[in-house]
Short mmCIF file of C-alpha atoms in Angstrom, two decimals:
data_model
loop_
_atom_site.label_atom_id
_atom_site.label_comp_id
_atom_site.label_asym_id
_atom_site.label_seq_id
_atom_site.Cartn_x
_atom_site.Cartn_y
_atom_site.Cartn_z
CA MET J 140 -49.43 -57.49 -33.36
CA ALA J 141 -49.30 -53.29 -34.78
CA GLY J 142 -45.66 -51.79 -34.30
CA LYS J 143 -43.56 -49.24 -36.04
CA ALA J 144 -43.67 -49.61 -40.07
CA LEU J 145 -41.26 -48.47 -43.21
CA ILE J 146 -42.23 -48.21 -46.42
CA LEU J 147 -39.40 -47.91 -49.06
CA VAL J 148 -40.02 -46.47 -52.39
CA GLU J 149 -38.12 -45.05 -54.98
CA ASN J 150 -40.23 -44.90 -58.39
CA LEU J 151 -42.50 -42.83 -57.26
CA SER J 152 -43.34 -39.72 -54.59
CA VAL J 153 -45.86 -40.63 -51.66
CA PRO J 154 -48.85 -39.98 -52.11
CA PHE J 155 -49.38 -40.03 -55.87
CA ASP J 156 -47.88 -43.79 -56.33
CA ARG J 157 -51.50 -44.61 -55.23
CA ARG J 158 -50.41 -48.76 -54.24
CA VAL J 159 -48.09 -47.21 -51.36
CA TRP J 160 -50.61 -44.76 -50.01
CA GLN J 161 -53.48 -47.84 -50.10
CA GLU J 162 -50.80 -49.43 -47.79
CA SER J 163 -49.98 -47.16 -45.59
CA THR J 164 -53.50 -45.77 -44.63
CA THR J 165 -54.32 -49.68 -44.57
CA LEU J 166 -51.51 -50.06 -42.22
CA ARG J 167 -52.33 -46.81 -40.68
CA ASP J 168 -56.30 -47.97 -39.86
CA ALA J 169 -54.37 -51.75 -38.36
CA GLY J 170 -52.73 -49.92 -35.60
CA TRP J 171 -49.19 -48.81 -37.14
CA ASP J 172 -46.71 -45.85 -36.81
CA VAL J 173 -45.83 -45.89 -40.55
CA HIS J 174 -43.03 -43.85 -41.73
CA VAL J 175 -43.13 -43.83 -45.26
CA ILE J 176 -39.17 -42.82 -47.35
CA CYS J 177 -39.54 -41.44 -51.30
CA PRO J 178 -38.16 -39.76 -53.89
CA ARG J 179 -39.64 -35.56 -53.89
CA GLY J 180 -41.97 -34.85 -56.54
CA ALA J 181 -41.66 -32.14 -59.36
CA LYS J 182 -44.86 -30.25 -59.37
CA ARG J 183 -46.55 -32.06 -56.09
CA ASP J 184 -45.23 -34.16 -52.84
CA THR J 185 -42.64 -31.34 -52.52
CA GLU J 186 -41.46 -31.06 -49.43
CA PRO J 187 -39.45 -32.59 -47.69
CA TYR J 188 -41.36 -33.80 -44.51
CA VAL J 189 -44.98 -33.64 -44.37
CA GLU J 190 -47.44 -36.01 -41.94
CA ILE J 191 -50.71 -37.07 -43.85
CA ASP J 192 -53.48 -38.59 -41.88
CA GLY J 193 -51.17 -39.78 -39.41
CA VAL J 194 -48.78 -41.40 -42.13
CA LYS J 195 -45.42 -39.77 -41.59
CA ILE J 196 -43.72 -39.07 -45.16
CA HIS J 197 -40.48 -38.30 -45.31
CA ARG J 198 -39.04 -37.16 -48.87
CA TYR J 199 -35.57 -36.94 -50.71
CA PRO J 200 -34.26 -34.85 -53.76
CA LEU J 201 -34.02 -37.46 -56.60
CA ARG J 202 -32.63 -36.51 -60.58
CA ALA J 203 -34.78 -39.15 -62.37
CA ALA J 204 -32.73 -40.58 -64.80
CA THR J 205 -31.57 -40.04 -68.51
CA GLY J 206 -30.03 -42.08 -71.63
CA GLY J 207 -29.20 -46.32 -71.33
CA PRO J 208 -27.96 -48.25 -67.65
CA LEU J 209 -25.80 -45.43 -66.86
CA GLY J 210 -28.36 -42.97 -65.53
CA TYR J 211 -30.50 -45.60 -63.81
CA LEU J 212 -27.13 -46.95 -61.64
CA GLN J 213 -26.82 -42.85 -60.34
CA GLU J 214 -30.88 -42.02 -59.92
CA TYR J 215 -30.38 -45.66 -57.65
CA GLY J 216 -27.26 -44.39 -55.93
CA SER J 217 -28.68 -41.14 -54.92
CA ALA J 218 -31.62 -42.80 -53.69
CA LEU J 219 -29.88 -45.19 -51.85
CA TRP J 220 -27.93 -43.26 -49.98
CA HIS J 221 -30.74 -40.94 -49.01
CA THR J 222 -32.54 -43.91 -48.18
CA PHE J 223 -29.84 -44.66 -45.39
CA ARG J 224 -29.55 -41.28 -44.26
CA LEU J 225 -32.80 -41.13 -43.60
CA ALA J 226 -33.95 -44.73 -42.19
CA ARG J 227 -31.08 -44.07 -39.42
CA ARG J 228 -32.99 -40.69 -38.44
CA ILE J 229 -36.46 -42.28 -38.19
CA GLY J 230 -34.53 -44.96 -36.21
CA PRO J 231 -34.93 -49.08 -34.91
CA VAL J 232 -38.34 -50.29 -36.72
CA ASP J 233 -40.60 -53.18 -36.29
CA VAL J 234 -41.06 -54.07 -40.11
CA VAL J 235 -39.56 -52.67 -42.88
CA HIS J 236 -41.32 -52.85 -46.55
CA ALA J 237 -39.20 -52.14 -49.55
CA CYS J 238 -41.00 -51.64 -52.66
CA ASN J 239 -39.21 -52.10 -56.07
CA PRO J 240 -37.82 -51.32 -58.62
CA PRO J 241 -34.54 -50.81 -57.88
CA ASP J 242 -33.69 -54.53 -55.96
CA LEU J 243 -31.29 -53.13 -54.06
CA LEU J 244 -33.58 -50.88 -51.06
CA PHE J 245 -32.48 -54.71 -49.68
CA LEU J 246 -29.07 -53.43 -48.55
CA VAL J 247 -31.66 -51.06 -46.35
CA ALA J 248 -33.47 -53.45 -44.19
CA ARG J 249 -30.49 -55.49 -44.27
CA MET J 250 -28.96 -52.90 -41.89
CA LEU J 251 -32.91 -52.53 -39.96
CA LYS J 252 -32.52 -56.71 -39.58
CA ARG J 253 -29.84 -56.76 -37.38
CA ARG J 254 -31.66 -54.41 -34.89
CA GLY J 255 -34.23 -56.18 -34.77
CA ALA J 256 -36.73 -55.39 -37.40
CA ARG J 257 -38.32 -57.63 -40.07
CA PHE J 258 -38.55 -57.20 -43.82
CA VAL J 259 -41.24 -57.11 -46.31
CA PHE J 260 -40.47 -57.42 -49.74
CA ASP J 261 -42.54 -55.95 -52.41
CA GLN J 262 -42.26 -56.27 -55.62
CA HIS J 263 -44.12 -54.21 -57.79
CA ASP J 264 -41.44 -55.37 -60.58
CA LEU J 265 -39.65 -58.56 -62.45
CA VAL J 266 -36.80 -55.89 -62.87
CA PRO J 267 -34.81 -58.59 -64.97
CA GLU J 268 -38.20 -58.91 -67.83
CA LEU J 269 -37.90 -55.64 -66.91
CA TYR J 270 -34.45 -54.61 -67.90
CA LEU J 271 -35.06 -57.16 -71.13
CA SER J 272 -38.31 -54.72 -71.97
CA ARG J 273 -36.72 -51.19 -72.31
CA PHE J 274 -33.17 -51.89 -72.58
CA ASP J 275 -31.87 -54.08 -76.03
CA ARG J 276 -29.12 -55.45 -74.93
CA GLY J 277 -30.12 -58.85 -73.84
CA GLU J 278 -29.15 -61.42 -70.91
CA ASP J 279 -25.45 -59.21 -71.00
CA PHE J 280 -23.27 -57.79 -67.91
CA LEU J 281 -25.36 -56.07 -66.41
CA TYR J 282 -28.97 -58.58 -66.60
CA ARG J 283 -26.60 -60.99 -64.36
CA ALA J 284 -26.14 -58.32 -62.38
CA VAL J 285 -29.73 -57.28 -62.12
CA CYS J 286 -30.73 -61.19 -61.53
CA ARG J 287 -28.05 -61.50 -59.12
CA LEU J 288 -29.75 -58.19 -56.64
CA GLU J 289 -33.56 -59.72 -57.17
CA ARG J 290 -31.75 -63.34 -55.52
CA LEU J 291 -30.65 -61.97 -52.92
CA THR J 292 -33.98 -59.39 -52.39
CA TYR J 293 -35.80 -62.83 -52.01
CA ARG J 294 -33.00 -64.25 -49.55
CA ALA J 295 -32.87 -61.10 -47.73
CA ALA J 296 -37.28 -61.53 -47.28
CA ASP J 297 -39.14 -63.06 -44.61
CA VAL J 298 -42.35 -62.17 -46.55
CA VAL J 299 -42.72 -61.07 -50.56
CA ILE J 300 -45.99 -59.59 -51.74
CA ALA J 301 -46.86 -60.22 -55.22
CA THR J 302 -49.22 -58.53 -57.32
CA ASN J 303 -50.20 -60.96 -58.81
CA GLU J 304 -50.22 -64.56 -59.68
CA SER J 305 -47.74 -64.72 -62.51
CA TYR J 306 -45.27 -62.79 -59.62
CA ARG J 307 -45.83 -65.23 -57.09
CA GLU J 308 -44.92 -67.71 -59.15
CA VAL J 309 -41.72 -66.55 -60.33
CA ALA J 310 -41.35 -65.87 -56.28
CA ILE J 311 -41.27 -69.55 -55.52
CA THR J 312 -39.70 -70.92 -58.69
CA ARG J 313 -36.59 -68.69 -59.11
CA GLY J 314 -36.87 -66.70 -55.70
CA GLY J 315 -36.78 -70.25 -53.70
CA LYS J 316 -39.46 -68.69 -51.11
CA ARG J 317 -42.00 -70.75 -49.59
CA PRO J 318 -46.04 -70.35 -50.67
CA GLY J 319 -46.33 -69.76 -47.13
CA GLU J 320 -44.29 -66.95 -47.80
CA VAL J 321 -45.65 -64.97 -51.19
CA PHE J 322 -49.02 -63.23 -50.30
CA VAL J 323 -50.80 -61.53 -53.81
CA VAL J 324 -51.66 -58.46 -52.93
CA ARG J 325 -52.87 -56.97 -56.05
CA SER J 326 -52.85 -53.17 -56.89
CA ALA J 327 -56.63 -51.90 -57.22
CA PRO J 328 -57.86 -48.44 -57.94
CA ALA J 329 -59.72 -46.32 -55.23
CA VAL J 330 -63.12 -46.41 -56.71
CA GLU J 331 -63.98 -43.42 -54.90
CA ARG J 332 -61.68 -41.90 -56.54
CA PHE J 333 -62.84 -42.82 -60.32
CA HIS J 334 -66.32 -41.78 -60.89
CA ARG J 335 -68.12 -40.31 -63.89
CA VAL J 336 -68.27 -36.32 -64.39
CA PRO J 337 -71.29 -35.02 -67.13
CA VAL J 338 -69.63 -35.80 -70.36
CA GLU J 339 -67.98 -32.09 -71.96
CA GLU J 340 -68.56 -33.32 -75.94
CA SER J 341 -66.61 -29.45 -76.17
CA ILE J 342 -63.51 -32.76 -75.06
CA LYS J 343 -64.52 -34.71 -78.53
CA ARG J 344 -63.00 -31.89 -80.82
CA GLY J 345 -65.64 -31.57 -82.40
CA LYS J 346 -66.12 -35.62 -82.86
CA PRO J 347 -68.24 -38.14 -82.61
CA HIS J 348 -66.06 -40.38 -80.48
CA LEU J 349 -63.60 -40.43 -77.77
CA LEU J 350 -60.82 -42.91 -77.07
CA CYS J 351 -58.22 -42.33 -74.05
CA TYR J 352 -55.01 -43.29 -73.53
CA LEU J 353 -53.98 -43.30 -69.57
CA GLY J 354 -50.90 -43.91 -68.10
CA VAL J 355 -46.76 -43.66 -68.52
CA MET J 356 -44.96 -43.55 -71.18
CA GLY J 357 -41.63 -45.04 -71.33
CA PRO J 358 -39.79 -47.54 -73.94
CA GLN J 359 -42.20 -50.68 -72.47
CA ASP J 360 -45.79 -49.14 -72.55
CA GLY J 361 -46.87 -49.07 -75.88
CA VAL J 362 -47.74 -45.70 -76.82
CA ASP J 363 -46.13 -45.74 -80.33
CA TYR J 364 -48.11 -49.24 -80.87
CA ALA J 365 -51.60 -46.85 -80.27
CA LEU J 366 -50.27 -44.07 -82.34
CA ARG J 367 -49.01 -46.53 -85.55
CA SER J 368 -53.40 -47.81 -84.28
CA LEU J 369 -54.57 -44.83 -84.97
CA ALA J 370 -53.05 -44.22 -87.62
CA SER J 371 -54.12 -47.44 -89.73
CA LEU J 372 -57.23 -46.52 -88.15
CA ARG J 373 -57.14 -43.66 -89.93
CA ASP J 374 -55.50 -45.00 -93.38
CA ASP J 375 -56.36 -48.65 -93.34
CA LEU J 376 -60.39 -48.22 -92.35
CA GLY J 377 -61.09 -45.16 -93.47
CA ARG J 378 -62.00 -43.71 -89.62
CA THR J 379 -61.94 -39.95 -89.12
CA ASP J 380 -65.18 -39.86 -86.38
CA TRP J 381 -62.49 -40.10 -83.49
CA HIS J 382 -60.72 -37.65 -81.79
CA ALA J 383 -57.62 -39.14 -79.01
CA VAL J 384 -56.09 -37.85 -75.55
CA PHE J 385 -52.79 -39.34 -74.18
CA VAL J 386 -53.18 -38.24 -69.94
CA GLY J 387 -50.09 -38.82 -68.31
CA GLY J 388 -45.75 -38.78 -69.07
CA GLY J 389 -42.80 -40.05 -68.61
CA ASP J 390 -39.30 -40.79 -70.03
CA THR J 391 -40.94 -41.26 -73.94
CA PHE J 392 -43.36 -38.49 -74.16
CA GLU J 393 -41.29 -36.25 -76.12
CA ASP J 394 -40.53 -38.69 -78.68
CA MET J 395 -44.08 -39.57 -78.32
CA VAL J 396 -45.25 -36.54 -79.66
CA ALA J 397 -43.09 -35.56 -82.02
CA PHE J 398 -44.17 -38.98 -83.68
CA SER J 399 -48.11 -38.45 -83.19
CA ARG J 400 -46.55 -35.41 -86.09
CA GLU J 401 -44.73 -38.08 -88.13
CA LEU J 402 -47.83 -39.79 -88.55
CA GLY J 403 -49.86 -37.22 -89.51
CA LEU J 404 -52.00 -37.65 -86.17
CA SER J 405 -51.87 -33.93 -84.84
CA ASP J 406 -54.97 -32.92 -85.22
CA SER J 407 -56.33 -36.28 -83.98
CA VAL J 408 -54.60 -36.49 -80.77
CA GLU J 409 -54.08 -34.99 -77.87
CA PHE J 410 -51.20 -35.12 -75.41
CA THR J 411 -51.99 -33.56 -71.69
CA GLY J 412 -49.59 -34.57 -69.91
CA ARG J 413 -49.58 -35.14 -65.97
CA ILE J 414 -52.92 -33.77 -65.38
CA PRO J 415 -55.35 -33.06 -61.96
CA ASP J 416 -57.48 -35.76 -60.75
CA GLU J 417 -60.57 -33.48 -62.08
CA ASP J 418 -59.81 -33.69 -65.54
CA LEU J 419 -58.42 -37.23 -65.52
CA LEU J 420 -62.56 -37.90 -65.00
CA ARG J 421 -63.68 -35.51 -67.45
CA TYR J 422 -61.78 -37.12 -69.99
CA LEU J 423 -62.20 -40.97 -69.12
CA SER J 424 -66.35 -40.09 -68.18
CA ALA J 425 -66.84 -38.47 -71.85
CA ALA J 426 -63.74 -41.69 -73.43
CA ASP J 427 -65.79 -43.50 -75.43
CA VAL J 428 -63.32 -46.20 -75.48
CA CYS J 429 -59.78 -47.02 -73.76
CA LEU J 430 -56.54 -47.84 -75.06
CA ALA J 431 -54.05 -50.91 -73.14
CA PRO J 432 -51.13 -50.78 -76.19
CA ASP J 433 -48.92 -53.03 -73.83
CA PRO J 434 -46.73 -54.52 -76.36
CA LEU J 435 -46.00 -58.81 -75.31
CA ASN J 436 -42.42 -58.62 -73.61
CA PRO J 437 -40.62 -60.67 -71.13
CA LEU J 438 -41.98 -58.02 -68.24
CA ASN J 439 -45.54 -56.59 -69.65
CA ASP J 440 -47.00 -60.38 -70.09
CA VAL J 441 -46.95 -61.02 -66.62
CA SER J 442 -47.37 -57.54 -64.81
CA THR J 443 -50.99 -55.82 -64.19
CA MET J 444 -51.68 -53.08 -65.17
CA ASN J 445 -52.59 -49.58 -63.34
CA LYS J 446 -54.48 -47.79 -66.23
CA ILE J 447 -56.93 -51.36 -67.25
CA MET J 448 -57.63 -51.15 -63.63
CA GLU J 449 -58.92 -48.13 -63.73
CA TYR J 450 -60.41 -48.20 -66.87
CA MET J 451 -62.80 -50.60 -65.06
CA ALA J 452 -62.63 -48.55 -61.90
CA MET J 453 -64.79 -45.79 -64.72
CA ALA J 454 -67.04 -48.30 -66.94
CA ARG J 455 -64.96 -47.82 -69.50
CA PRO J 456 -64.26 -50.62 -72.67
CA ILE J 457 -60.60 -50.93 -73.16
CA VAL J 458 -58.59 -52.46 -76.14
CA SER J 459 -55.35 -54.03 -75.56
CA PHE J 460 -53.38 -57.00 -76.77
CA ASP J 461 -53.34 -60.41 -75.64
CA LEU J 462 -51.26 -60.55 -72.36
CA ARG J 463 -51.47 -63.43 -70.02
CA GLU J 464 -52.14 -60.84 -66.48
CA ALA J 465 -54.13 -57.88 -68.70
CA ARG J 466 -57.44 -60.99 -69.28
CA VAL J 467 -56.90 -61.70 -65.60
CA SER J 468 -57.39 -58.09 -64.81
CA ALA J 469 -59.79 -56.85 -67.53
CA GLY J 470 -61.72 -60.54 -68.16
CA ASP J 471 -64.63 -59.36 -70.88
CA ALA J 472 -64.28 -55.70 -70.33
CA ALA J 473 -61.54 -55.67 -72.78
CA VAL J 474 -60.86 -56.99 -76.37
CA TYR J 475 -58.12 -58.49 -77.37
CA ALA J 476 -55.64 -57.99 -80.53
CA PRO J 477 -52.97 -60.31 -80.91
CA ALA J 478 -49.75 -59.54 -79.58
CA ASN J 479 -48.57 -56.85 -80.90
CA ASP J 480 -50.93 -56.49 -83.83
CA GLU J 481 -51.48 -52.89 -84.44
CA PRO J 482 -53.97 -53.47 -87.47
CA GLU J 483 -56.82 -55.53 -85.57
CA PHE J 484 -55.79 -53.68 -82.58
CA ALA J 485 -57.00 -50.92 -84.67
CA LYS J 486 -60.12 -52.80 -86.19
CA LEU J 487 -61.11 -53.60 -82.72
CA ILE J 488 -61.33 -50.11 -81.75
CA ALA J 489 -63.88 -49.55 -85.34
CA ARG J 490 -65.93 -52.42 -84.07
CA LEU J 491 -66.63 -50.44 -80.35
CA LEU J 492 -66.90 -47.20 -81.65
CA ASP J 493 -69.77 -48.92 -84.49
CA ASP J 494 -71.62 -51.17 -80.71
CA PRO J 495 -72.38 -48.53 -78.49
CA GLN J 496 -74.46 -51.85 -76.95
CA GLU J 497 -71.29 -53.81 -76.89
CA ARG J 498 -69.35 -50.98 -74.86
CA ARG J 499 -72.64 -50.44 -72.13
CA ARG J 500 -72.07 -54.25 -71.07
CA MET J 501 -68.43 -54.11 -71.44
CA GLY J 502 -68.07 -51.11 -68.71
CA GLU J 503 -70.34 -52.91 -66.64
CA ALA J 504 -68.62 -56.19 -66.25
CA GLY J 505 -65.02 -53.91 -65.05
CA LYS J 506 -66.62 -51.91 -62.75
CA ALA J 507 -67.97 -55.26 -61.61
CA ARG J 508 -64.33 -56.83 -61.24
CA VAL J 509 -63.19 -53.70 -59.53
CA THR J 510 -65.89 -53.03 -56.66
CA GLY J 511 -65.58 -56.81 -56.36
CA PRO J 512 -63.09 -59.57 -56.87
CA LEU J 513 -60.19 -57.34 -58.03
CA SER J 514 -61.15 -54.72 -55.04
CA TRP J 515 -58.86 -53.52 -51.98
CA GLU J 516 -61.21 -55.09 -49.82
CA ARG J 517 -59.97 -58.34 -50.87
CA SER J 518 -55.94 -56.73 -51.50
CA ARG J 519 -56.87 -55.16 -47.99
CA VAL J 520 -56.77 -58.72 -46.43
CA ALA J 521 -53.63 -60.07 -48.08
CA LEU J 522 -51.90 -57.69 -46.44
CA LEU J 523 -52.67 -57.62 -43.48
CA ALA J 524 -52.22 -61.38 -43.23
CA ALA J 525 -49.00 -61.04 -45.10
CA TYR J 526 -47.53 -58.51 -42.23
CA GLU J 527 -48.63 -60.72 -39.57
CA ALA J 528 -46.88 -63.77 -41.15
CA ALA J 529 -43.48 -61.41 -41.09
CA CYS J 530 -43.85 -60.91 -37.57
CA SER J 531 -44.40 -64.51 -36.50
#
């Protein structure tokens, strides 16, 4: 079955995009000649072309969007042009594997399909729900446009890869795909990457407890909810026995730093930006409770959060809002506040800080999930089955 596969991704550079890198190496191990087209990173993944562990990575320059939808149109237009350019250079392939967002890469896939390729659509995000959750514009002209692009992508795809059962249901109902054409390939942490290191008490800045957030900081990611919850933890519950660290970057990073100052949290909250893996492991190893403050919105309720999977890989207990797929992922490894209820979120943090035995039990439950039923080994089998279906 193995042949030449081309993976298209616009959202992150590779191998920084862990899901795409896991897919690439899985296909390589199955005998595929794997090429990836992606943007260059700002501080890493900066080479225009590199071959890493047998995976050939072609990167293009890209300026991230700023402002509203117009900024994204400019970003996506540039990415699409570069992707066409590099795909022509790579030449004919057996499978083109496009990862969204945006739902524009089907245009490149259609070009390659005319040369005999099969098209695998790897749906990382539901873009219509992403639009509604990120921009407060309702179901306007641009919303209808992204819905149409999603339909065209489904129509062009021979096989769809969904990140969870909620996305699979959308591909079948809204996308009109047959059940046998949709495969669930869950995002799973590389468990060998996440391992405990000795706790450094200095990380806690003199406090008994450390709280940790890991992830992207965009409008829909809930960092503002986390900060208001921490203010409630301090003001309403009188708890000052904690230090919190927020690891990651994104569109709203500077806004969240400023917001923490407005709330008077500057002495209690630290923003690291993106950091190397060794520093990430230091923070997660020292964390007593990890935060998943993604609010209820059309996208978050049905999306699998990488942060939750990574917290579980480190055997950390989690406080989350009550979202459908958060429960599917975390199970008993998390406690759940009513959706978007910041005072209740704060109360759950306090409860876990006072119960080290429960924190330990939850951490062990999460670790068992990511090394068992939610492991990449399960997803690996589903990915290869999707390719087999596409090629046959």
